[in-house]
Amino acid sequence: MSIQDRNVHKDAYLNRKQLPVTIVTPSGTDEDEVQFMFKPRHNFRLTDLYAYAASVATTLATVRACIAKELCAIGAPQFGQGTAAATFLIEAFAHLDGGLLVAKTATAAQAFTGAEVVTAGYWGVWTVQIDGAQAITTKAAAGVMAFATEEDAIKNAPAPDALNGLVGVLTLKCITTDFTAGTTNTDSAVVDEFNTIDRGGHAATLALLATDQAVNATRATRLKVAGIGNLFGEVGDYIALTVRSAGTSTITLGAGSVEYRKAPAQGEGFELGTGLTAPFVP
């Protein structure tokens, strides 16, 4: 089955480039560890990721190709529920600050910035953001939230404030009684779902195998937030490759190839807000 970009003619030839990458055993766990970065000299679109390993021991490893933007987290740091606390956990992550790669250590007790309420039986959503002083804050879709589905909540996630970068998007569904940010414990019985939304890109999983394996990536669920496109990069953005494992993976002869192309191309336009291609009108 052939796949084509929307608004690009089916016979159009889109020149793609491949970036060869050596994939090594990650030094940490439960973190998207940056192993490679490259800055194209034009707007671009990530199109695919290929990963190979002669063997993988201890635990599987997830390889991701994604866009690295100023201040935004690189990869997809996960959020976790607090223990009998109204705070939540944030994994360690790397991000760009002034064009330099900066490591942000794990946050054990991140407070909600506001006191937003999620109505019982419904979903709420917060954008987690970071500024140049490494301060992390949360920004809710509204003071009182009652989204019928998680998909509706994600669609209403607000863009980060000016001079802030995206860390991730947190969704929460409560039952029985309302959830109040900063008051209700995040591991309370009223919290039915507490999720980190995958920021997308292309991900490939190297399985726990003692034999050769080669995998192509799948496009993850993309985050549709105004002003954020995670498959399209602008001039100044980087292409990053990360590796993550729950336990320290031992990767033997790991290699990968990140595929990208110039965008827009041959009559194609694109919208950074949605990540979708759009008709190009002179």
Tab-separated table of C-alpha atoms in Angstrom:
chain	number	residue	atom	x	y	z
A	1	MET	CA	0.000	0.000	0.000
A	2	SER	CA	1.396	3.385	-0.936
A	3	ILE	CA	1.307	6.354	1.389
A	4	GLN	CA	1.456	9.949	0.222
A	5	ASP	CA	1.491	13.316	1.933
A	6	ARG	CA	-1.737	15.272	1.746
A	7	ASN	CA	-1.784	17.903	-1.020
A	8	VAL	CA	1.309	16.476	-2.730
A	9	HIS	CA	0.759	15.010	-6.178
A	10	LYS	CA	0.944	11.213	-6.218
A	11	ASP	CA	3.710	11.292	-8.828
A	12	ALA	CA	5.796	13.941	-7.063
A	13	TYR	CA	9.356	12.929	-6.159
A	14	LEU	CA	10.330	14.149	-2.713
A	15	ASN	CA	14.066	13.976	-2.208
A	16	ARG	CA	14.878	12.421	1.175
A	17	LYS	CA	18.134	12.332	3.110
A	18	GLN	CA	19.346	9.746	5.609
A	19	LEU	CA	21.430	10.435	8.704
A	20	PRO	CA	23.462	7.369	9.782
A	21	VAL	CA	23.685	7.067	13.570
A	22	THR	CA	25.536	4.718	15.911
A	23	ILE	CA	23.220	3.527	18.698
A	24	VAL	CA	24.986	2.698	21.964
A	25	THR	CA	23.945	1.331	25.337
A	26	PRO	CA	22.179	4.144	27.255
A	27	SER	CA	23.929	5.285	30.414
A	28	GLY	CA	20.706	5.838	32.370
A	29	THR	CA	17.223	4.385	32.762
A	30	ASP	CA	13.704	5.782	32.476
A	31	GLU	CA	14.909	8.707	30.403
A	32	ASP	CA	15.061	9.616	26.713
A	33	GLU	CA	18.837	9.874	26.434
A	34	VAL	CA	20.036	12.059	23.549
A	35	GLN	CA	22.597	10.216	21.407
A	36	PHE	CA	22.656	12.313	18.230
A	37	MET	CA	21.664	15.793	17.059
A	38	PHE	CA	21.767	17.448	13.641
A	39	LYS	CA	20.589	20.891	12.494
A	40	PRO	CA	19.377	21.139	8.874
A	41	ARG	CA	19.793	24.495	7.130
A	42	HIS	CA	16.149	24.598	6.040
A	43	ASN	CA	12.632	23.747	7.189
A	44	PHE	CA	12.224	19.988	7.273
A	45	ARG	CA	9.949	17.057	7.969
A	46	LEU	CA	10.870	13.800	9.707
A	47	THR	CA	9.774	10.927	7.476
A	48	ASP	CA	11.146	7.698	8.976
A	49	LEU	CA	13.518	5.984	11.381
A	50	TYR	CA	15.355	2.691	10.983
A	51	ALA	CA	17.137	0.873	13.821
A	52	TYR	CA	19.367	-2.212	13.935
A	53	ALA	CA	21.161	-4.201	16.637
A	54	ALA	CA	23.170	-7.412	16.574
A	55	SER	CA	21.796	-8.171	20.033
A	56	VAL	CA	20.016	-6.500	22.946
A	57	ALA	CA	20.418	-7.811	26.492
A	58	THR	CA	18.825	-7.052	29.892
A	59	THR	CA	15.819	-5.106	28.574
A	60	LEU	CA	14.364	-3.723	25.371
A	61	ALA	CA	15.240	-0.232	24.153
A	62	THR	CA	13.075	2.372	22.434
A	63	VAL	CA	14.759	4.529	19.811
A	64	ARG	CA	13.071	7.801	18.855
A	65	ALA	CA	13.670	10.422	16.170
A	66	CYS	CA	12.132	13.758	17.111
A	67	ILE	CA	12.361	17.527	16.739
A	68	ALA	CA	14.444	19.462	19.263
A	69	LYS	CA	13.212	23.026	19.740
A	70	GLU	CA	14.505	25.752	22.016
A	71	LEU	CA	13.567	25.051	25.684
A	72	CYS	CA	11.311	22.111	24.768
A	73	ALA	CA	12.053	18.693	26.246
A	74	ILE	CA	13.757	16.331	23.810
A	75	GLY	CA	11.901	13.040	23.621
A	76	ALA	CA	8.901	12.251	25.784
A	77	PRO	CA	9.549	12.555	29.550
A	78	GLN	CA	6.884	10.696	31.511
A	79	PHE	CA	4.784	12.033	34.380
A	80	GLY	CA	4.003	9.931	37.441
A	81	GLN	CA	1.525	10.168	40.292
A	82	GLY	CA	2.765	11.367	43.661
A	83	THR	CA	2.598	9.203	46.763
A	84	ALA	CA	-0.145	10.575	49.011
A	85	ALA	CA	0.641	14.040	47.660
A	86	ALA	CA	-1.029	16.643	45.465
A	87	THR	CA	2.113	16.808	43.327
A	88	PHE	CA	3.423	14.663	40.455
A	89	LEU	CA	6.721	13.270	39.199
A	90	ILE	CA	8.615	14.253	36.059
A	91	GLU	CA	11.382	12.130	34.596
A	92	ALA	CA	14.785	13.624	33.847
A	93	PHE	CA	15.104	15.082	30.366
A	94	ALA	CA	17.380	17.125	28.152
A	95	HIS	CA	16.448	20.330	26.368
A	96	LEU	CA	18.004	23.206	24.449
A	97	ASP	CA	18.633	26.485	26.241
A	98	GLY	CA	20.326	29.183	24.215
A	99	GLY	CA	21.233	26.525	21.669
A	100	LEU	CA	23.086	24.460	24.292
A	101	LEU	CA	22.011	21.001	25.452
A	102	VAL	CA	20.997	21.180	29.127
A	103	ALA	CA	20.145	18.268	31.432
A	104	LYS	CA	17.162	18.708	33.725
A	105	THR	CA	17.192	16.281	36.635
A	106	ALA	CA	14.081	14.355	37.634
A	107	THR	CA	11.466	16.289	39.592
A	108	ALA	CA	10.099	14.331	42.550
A	109	ALA	CA	7.290	16.687	43.578
A	110	GLN	CA	6.079	19.031	40.855
A	111	ALA	CA	3.256	21.274	42.055
A	112	PHE	CA	0.371	22.407	39.899
A	113	THR	CA	0.578	26.129	39.206
A	114	GLY	CA	-3.174	26.682	39.506
A	115	ALA	CA	-6.117	25.220	41.394
A	116	GLU	CA	-8.100	23.974	38.408
A	117	VAL	CA	-11.008	21.578	38.893
A	118	VAL	CA	-11.817	18.483	36.840
A	119	THR	CA	-15.478	17.526	37.133
A	120	ALA	CA	-16.133	13.974	38.322
A	121	GLY	CA	-16.470	11.545	35.432
A	122	TYR	CA	-14.614	13.788	32.979
A	123	TRP	CA	-11.109	14.600	31.719
A	124	GLY	CA	-8.798	17.520	32.358
A	125	VAL	CA	-5.582	18.541	30.596
A	126	TRP	CA	-2.463	20.527	31.529
A	127	THR	CA	0.469	21.670	29.437
A	128	VAL	CA	3.694	21.297	31.408
A	129	GLN	CA	6.211	23.964	30.393
A	130	ILE	CA	9.721	25.159	31.259
A	131	ASP	CA	11.393	28.570	31.002
A	132	GLY	CA	14.991	29.687	30.594
A	133	ALA	CA	15.529	29.665	34.367
A	134	GLN	CA	14.631	25.929	34.373
A	135	ALA	CA	11.389	26.650	36.269
A	136	ILE	CA	8.590	24.205	35.443
A	137	THR	CA	4.958	25.309	35.596
A	138	THR	CA	1.590	23.930	34.518
A	139	LYS	CA	-1.012	25.572	32.318
A	140	ALA	CA	-4.560	24.205	32.202
A	141	ALA	CA	-7.101	24.405	29.407
A	142	ALA	CA	-9.596	26.107	31.757
A	143	GLY	CA	-10.340	26.753	35.416
A	144	VAL	CA	-13.043	24.075	35.396
A	145	MET	CA	-12.588	21.194	32.959
A	146	ALA	CA	-15.103	18.572	31.896
A	147	PHE	CA	-13.946	17.022	28.623
A	148	ALA	CA	-15.966	13.960	27.639
A	149	THR	CA	-12.992	12.084	26.174
A	150	GLU	CA	-9.218	12.164	26.469
A	151	GLU	CA	-9.039	13.048	22.780
A	152	ASP	CA	-11.158	16.147	23.410
A	153	ALA	CA	-8.897	17.099	26.301
A	154	ILE	CA	-5.739	16.744	24.192
A	155	LYS	CA	-7.202	18.902	21.428
A	156	ASN	CA	-7.731	21.664	23.976
A	157	ALA	CA	-4.260	21.537	25.531
A	158	PRO	CA	-2.959	25.123	25.521
A	159	ALA	CA	0.288	26.137	23.855
A	160	PRO	CA	3.134	27.049	26.230
A	161	ASP	CA	3.397	30.665	27.351
A	162	ALA	CA	5.839	33.030	25.666
A	163	LEU	CA	9.490	32.294	26.570
A	164	ASN	CA	8.536	28.781	27.655
A	165	GLY	CA	9.127	25.411	26.029
A	166	LEU	CA	6.980	22.293	26.092
A	167	VAL	CA	7.863	19.520	28.541
A	168	GLY	CA	4.751	17.479	27.863
A	169	VAL	CA	0.988	17.223	28.193
A	170	LEU	CA	-0.718	15.635	31.187
A	171	THR	CA	-4.271	14.289	31.052
A	172	LEU	CA	-6.309	13.185	34.046
A	173	LYS	CA	-9.710	11.566	34.458
A	174	CYS	CA	-11.428	11.563	37.839
A	175	ILE	CA	-14.390	9.564	39.135
A	176	THR	CA	-16.769	9.788	42.083
A	177	THR	CA	-15.813	13.333	43.111
A	178	ASP	CA	-14.123	16.333	41.517
A	179	PHE	CA	-10.350	16.615	41.308
A	180	THR	CA	-8.801	19.912	42.432
A	181	ALA	CA	-5.219	20.592	41.367
A	182	GLY	CA	-2.975	21.282	44.333
A	183	THR	CA	-5.497	19.835	46.790
A	184	THR	CA	-6.441	16.321	45.670
A	185	ASN	CA	-3.682	13.725	45.866
A	186	THR	CA	-2.699	12.592	42.387
A	187	ASP	CA	-2.747	8.946	43.533
A	188	SER	CA	-6.150	9.365	45.157
A	189	ALA	CA	-8.846	6.787	44.426
A	190	VAL	CA	-10.821	9.484	42.588
A	191	VAL	CA	-8.078	9.641	39.921
A	192	ASP	CA	-9.043	6.991	37.379
A	193	GLU	CA	-6.485	7.889	34.657
A	194	PHE	CA	-3.227	9.842	34.889
A	195	ASN	CA	-1.451	9.903	31.524
A	196	THR	CA	1.479	11.414	29.688
A	197	ILE	CA	0.625	12.170	26.058
A	198	ASP	CA	3.213	10.974	23.586
A	199	ARG	CA	4.697	13.956	21.770
A	200	GLY	CA	5.151	11.919	18.614
A	201	GLY	CA	8.022	11.730	16.206
A	202	HIS	CA	9.059	8.290	14.994
A	203	ALA	CA	9.809	5.470	17.437
A	204	ALA	CA	11.269	1.977	16.967
A	205	THR	CA	11.637	-0.664	19.678
A	206	LEU	CA	14.629	-2.992	19.762
A	207	ALA	CA	13.415	-6.165	21.442
A	208	LEU	CA	15.290	-8.260	24.004
A	209	LEU	CA	16.986	-10.643	21.573
A	210	ALA	CA	20.320	-12.421	21.244
A	211	THR	CA	20.094	-12.372	17.443
A	212	ASP	CA	20.171	-9.695	14.759
A	213	GLN	CA	17.113	-7.504	14.439
A	214	ALA	CA	16.110	-4.578	12.246
A	215	VAL	CA	13.001	-2.464	12.738
A	216	ASN	CA	11.363	0.490	11.044
A	217	ALA	CA	9.633	3.125	13.096
A	218	THR	CA	5.968	3.843	13.477
A	219	ARG	CA	4.560	7.330	13.765
A	220	ALA	CA	3.401	7.852	17.310
A	221	THR	CA	0.297	9.781	18.323
A	222	ARG	CA	1.037	13.391	17.494
A	223	LEU	CA	0.334	16.187	19.904
A	224	LYS	CA	-2.057	18.652	18.265
A	225	VAL	CA	-1.473	21.875	20.174
A	226	ALA	CA	-1.520	25.334	18.635
A	227	GLY	CA	1.981	26.414	17.640
A	228	ILE	CA	3.542	22.979	18.157
A	229	GLY	CA	4.411	20.671	15.289
A	230	ASN	CA	6.508	17.671	16.249
A	231	LEU	CA	7.138	16.177	12.808
A	232	PHE	CA	8.008	19.482	11.147
A	233	GLY	CA	11.057	21.531	12.071
A	234	GLU	CA	11.909	25.116	11.244
A	235	VAL	CA	15.298	26.645	10.488
A	236	GLY	CA	17.187	26.561	13.793
A	237	ASP	CA	15.537	23.368	15.065
A	238	TYR	CA	17.494	20.143	15.442
A	239	ILE	CA	16.789	16.534	14.580
A	240	ALA	CA	17.487	14.414	17.662
A	241	LEU	CA	17.760	10.686	18.218
A	242	THR	CA	17.108	9.361	21.715
A	243	VAL	CA	17.308	5.929	23.333
A	244	ARG	CA	15.386	4.872	26.412
A	245	SER	CA	15.156	1.692	28.494
A	246	ALA	CA	13.369	0.723	31.695
A	247	GLY	CA	16.494	-1.117	32.828
A	248	THR	CA	19.951	-0.570	31.385
A	249	SER	CA	19.888	-2.161	27.933
A	250	THR	CA	23.086	-3.624	26.542
A	251	ILE	CA	23.083	-2.920	22.822
A	252	THR	CA	25.655	-4.658	20.629
A	253	LEU	CA	26.503	-3.151	17.232
A	254	GLY	CA	23.571	-0.770	17.271
A	255	ALA	CA	22.951	1.451	14.276
A	256	GLY	CA	20.175	3.610	12.945
A	257	SER	CA	19.167	5.876	10.102
A	258	VAL	CA	16.981	8.962	10.514
A	259	GLU	CA	15.199	9.991	7.327
A	260	TYR	CA	14.065	13.550	6.639
A	261	ARG	CA	13.245	15.828	3.742
A	262	LYS	CA	12.994	19.492	2.961
A	263	ALA	CA	9.553	21.008	3.589
A	264	PRO	CA	7.495	22.463	2.093
A	265	ALA	CA	8.267	20.844	-1.245
A	266	GLN	CA	6.687	20.704	-4.714
A	267	GLY	CA	3.454	22.543	-4.054
A	268	GLU	CA	3.157	21.442	-0.450
A	269	GLY	CA	2.729	23.814	2.454
A	270	PHE	CA	2.590	22.936	6.123
A	271	GLU	CA	1.046	24.137	9.322
A	272	LEU	CA	3.294	23.936	12.365
A	273	GLY	CA	0.275	24.063	14.641
A	274	THR	CA	-1.205	20.795	13.400
A	275	GLY	CA	1.754	19.130	11.756
A	276	LEU	CA	-0.381	18.569	8.667
A	277	THR	CA	0.519	19.563	5.168
A	278	ALA	CA	-1.629	22.254	3.552
A	279	PRO	CA	-2.124	23.734	0.073
A	280	PHE	CA	0.585	26.254	-0.790
A	281	VAL	CA	-0.969	29.435	-2.199
A	282	PRO	CA	1.454	32.005	-3.696
